[in-house]
Amino acid sequence: MEKELNTMLRIGDEAPAFKAITTEGEISFPEDFEGKWVIFFSHPSDFTSVCTSELLTFGHSACEFEALNCQLIGLSIDSIPSHMAWLHTMEKMNYKGMNNIEFHFPLIADLSMNIAQAYGMLHPGESTTQAVRTVYFIDPHNIIRAIIYYPMALGRNFDELKRVLIGLQTIDKFEVALPADWHPGDDVIVPAPKSMEEIDKKKKDPEEATTCYDWFLCTKPLPQEKIVKALKK
């Protein structure tokens, strides 16, 4: 049991397949989400304060993720009746200006804990019966591209979740790397030029306008509007 609880997936791994009963009916992953990015997240428990603040924010932000061709999937070790009652309660709440929220993404009832175990969502140091706040970013090829863990008492940063998703999509679309604290519209990292001639050529190209701080760190502009246009669903 301890080995199962400590199962940890890694970046670059294929996301494990599963079938699950959810608030949106039965789903088969990854078949039902072919061609989409997926943010697969877990929360410790329904009807708890931090989780409520998070689910309200997920519900409020769902359209933004959908516009980026990204499907949300949630999970906790609670039953479908508990999930449905909790979601119905939240639909009536007004939290930080978020109200009348409708939840249209699936929330998995993982009473067996099989999926939570397969995805390493159970951390014995926190709990053996509740999932920590895990976030998996899974690309359209069903490959895990990033993983973030939060402890039970700390809510997620949703600006960071969006930044990571847009960053991963930008990396794939434009074949670049992204520096520390990057946000859409900031300069991106490009492969270092192989010669002074190439540096001069890139400097003269308005599309490139390469800046080299040293031979191993070169950047170029990538306007936010270009990213938005390229990533728009």
XYZ file of C-alpha atoms in Angstrom:
233
model
C 0.000 0.000 0.000
C 2.830 2.383 0.875
C 4.427 1.766 -2.533
C 1.142 2.581 -4.272
C 0.716 5.782 -2.273
C 4.192 6.905 -3.271
C 3.772 6.291 -7.015
C 5.026 9.428 -8.745
C 4.661 10.308 -12.394
C 7.293 12.421 -14.120
C 7.393 15.090 -16.790
C 7.557 13.358 -20.160
C 5.606 10.305 -19.001
C 2.455 9.215 -20.771
C -0.561 10.044 -18.602
C -2.215 6.837 -17.313
C -5.513 5.914 -18.946
C -8.642 5.502 -16.824
C -12.411 5.344 -16.860
C -14.286 7.269 -14.180
C -17.728 8.285 -12.985
C -17.981 12.069 -12.823
C -20.492 14.857 -12.340
C -20.704 14.999 -16.161
C -21.257 11.249 -16.580
C -18.734 8.513 -17.296
C -15.506 9.551 -19.011
C -12.712 7.614 -20.679
C -9.327 9.272 -20.493
C -7.590 10.068 -22.779
C -9.979 8.983 -25.565
C -12.696 11.515 -24.720
C -10.195 14.407 -24.790
C -8.369 13.695 -28.027
C -6.674 16.761 -29.519
C -6.999 18.833 -26.341
C -4.741 19.988 -23.583
C -5.927 18.827 -20.166
C -5.437 20.303 -16.722
C -6.103 17.387 -14.367
C -6.298 18.571 -10.766
C -7.186 17.073 -7.402
C -8.523 18.600 -4.207
C -8.662 17.142 -0.679
C -12.367 17.263 0.109
C -15.762 18.699 -0.799
C -17.380 21.276 1.506
C -14.050 22.603 2.785
C -12.958 26.221 2.700
C -9.779 26.246 0.589
C -11.244 23.729 -1.876
C -14.393 25.825 -2.240
C -12.364 28.932 -3.071
C -10.461 26.916 -5.685
C -13.456 25.256 -7.354
C -15.209 28.607 -7.609
C -12.115 29.984 -9.328
C -11.842 26.971 -11.640
C -15.505 27.422 -12.560
C -15.053 31.153 -13.113
C -11.938 30.570 -15.253
C -13.201 27.571 -17.234
C -14.037 29.608 -20.346
C -10.503 31.048 -20.426
C -9.026 27.544 -20.367
C -11.485 26.320 -23.001
C -10.451 29.213 -25.280
C -6.918 27.789 -25.066
C -8.153 24.338 -26.153
C -7.772 23.076 -22.586
C -10.222 20.857 -20.706
C -10.392 20.883 -16.908
C -10.843 17.590 -15.035
C -11.133 17.548 -11.247
C -10.882 14.731 -8.714
C -11.343 14.060 -5.037
C -12.043 11.050 -2.882
C -15.719 11.941 -2.442
C -18.953 10.538 -3.859
C -21.018 11.866 -6.762
C -23.884 12.922 -4.417
C -21.358 14.884 -2.339
C -19.884 16.512 -5.457
C -23.309 17.457 -6.818
C -24.521 18.904 -3.509
C -21.315 20.914 -3.150
C -21.442 22.281 -6.708
C -25.113 23.204 -6.266
C -24.217 25.089 -3.063
C -21.400 26.983 -4.803
C -23.665 28.036 -7.679
C -25.541 30.205 -5.141
C -22.444 31.787 -3.625
C -20.888 35.173 -4.318
C -17.172 35.000 -3.605
C -14.865 37.848 -4.641
C -17.322 38.919 -7.302
C -17.666 35.370 -8.674
C -21.323 34.386 -8.704
C -23.890 32.427 -10.705
C -21.127 30.042 -11.718
C -22.074 26.940 -13.695
C -19.706 23.988 -13.506
C -19.452 22.179 -16.845
C -16.190 20.301 -16.359
C -16.121 16.749 -14.950
C -15.385 16.194 -11.269
C -14.331 12.597 -10.622
C -15.611 10.576 -7.670
C -12.558 8.467 -6.800
C -13.823 6.550 -3.771
C -11.580 3.582 -4.576
C -8.553 5.931 -4.698
C -7.298 3.983 -7.732
C -6.884 7.049 -9.941
C -5.396 9.139 -7.130
C -2.844 6.369 -6.522
C -2.012 6.030 -10.219
C -1.367 9.782 -10.424
C 0.582 10.113 -7.165
C -2.027 12.390 -5.612
C -1.833 10.739 -2.184
C 1.073 11.980 -0.073
C 1.272 10.075 3.233
C 2.929 13.008 5.012
C -0.260 15.030 4.351
C -2.924 12.303 4.286
C -3.447 8.718 3.135
C -7.168 9.213 2.490
C -7.317 12.678 0.902
C -5.581 13.918 -2.239
C -3.201 16.859 -2.074
C -3.657 19.773 -4.496
C -2.057 18.267 -7.588
C -2.058 19.832 -11.059
C -1.056 17.907 -14.179
C -0.632 19.685 -17.510
C -1.188 17.054 -20.208
C -0.696 17.871 -23.885
C -2.798 16.704 -26.870
C -0.432 13.739 -27.303
C -1.265 12.590 -23.737
C 2.213 13.471 -22.449
C 2.653 15.040 -19.015
C 4.355 18.385 -19.585
C 4.340 19.947 -16.109
C 3.321 18.989 -12.575
C 2.616 21.265 -9.603
C 1.864 20.144 -6.030
C 0.361 22.302 -3.298
C -0.215 21.287 0.330
C -3.731 21.082 1.695
C -3.659 24.430 3.488
C -2.419 26.465 0.491
C -4.711 27.374 -2.410
C -3.411 27.357 -5.962
C -2.267 30.458 -7.858
C -4.516 30.594 -10.927
C -2.445 33.239 -12.690
C 0.426 30.760 -12.557
C -1.718 27.894 -13.881
C -2.688 30.016 -16.892
C 0.904 31.222 -17.351
C 2.206 27.637 -17.395
C -0.439 26.505 -19.909
C 0.182 29.442 -22.242
C 3.927 29.026 -21.774
C 3.870 25.347 -22.764
C 1.736 26.099 -25.804
C 4.039 28.977 -26.771
C 7.093 26.723 -26.490
C 5.489 24.194 -28.831
C 4.082 26.697 -31.320
C 7.131 28.950 -31.701
C 9.931 26.499 -30.810
C 11.423 28.774 -28.172
C 12.318 28.589 -24.489
C 11.020 30.958 -21.821
C 13.083 32.838 -19.215
C 12.429 33.350 -15.528
C 9.238 35.253 -14.713
C 8.123 35.154 -18.367
C 4.646 36.409 -19.202
C 3.032 36.639 -22.649
C 4.554 39.638 -24.432
C 7.976 39.318 -22.792
C 11.073 38.404 -24.801
C 11.658 34.694 -25.385
C 14.891 32.694 -25.490
C 16.168 31.509 -28.865
C 19.080 29.218 -29.797
C 22.381 31.051 -29.688
C 23.606 32.218 -33.118
C 26.475 30.171 -34.521
C 28.448 33.152 -35.846
C 28.787 36.948 -35.691
C 27.341 37.049 -39.200
C 24.202 35.343 -37.966
C 23.947 37.761 -35.023
C 24.153 40.752 -37.372
C 21.538 39.240 -39.673
C 19.108 38.620 -36.819
C 19.610 42.112 -35.430
C 18.569 43.615 -38.770
C 15.455 41.430 -39.075
C 12.519 43.190 -37.304
C 10.906 39.806 -36.769
C 13.976 38.595 -34.916
C 15.691 41.638 -33.332
C 17.880 39.233 -31.395
C 19.657 40.437 -28.253
C 22.597 38.335 -27.045
C 23.704 38.936 -23.459
C 26.443 36.396 -24.006
C 26.914 33.530 -26.454
C 24.667 31.237 -24.389
C 21.769 33.661 -23.688
C 19.961 35.232 -26.626
C 16.415 36.574 -26.695
C 14.006 38.064 -29.199
C 10.615 39.787 -28.908
C 7.426 37.760 -29.235
C 4.439 40.142 -29.046
C 1.487 39.085 -26.953
C -0.923 39.637 -29.842
C 1.052 37.158 -31.947
C 0.775 34.556 -29.197
C -2.948 35.176 -28.719
C -3.583 34.787 -32.445
C -1.550 31.599 -32.667
C -3.094 29.954 -29.607
C -6.686 31.006 -30.133
C -8.924 27.956 -30.294
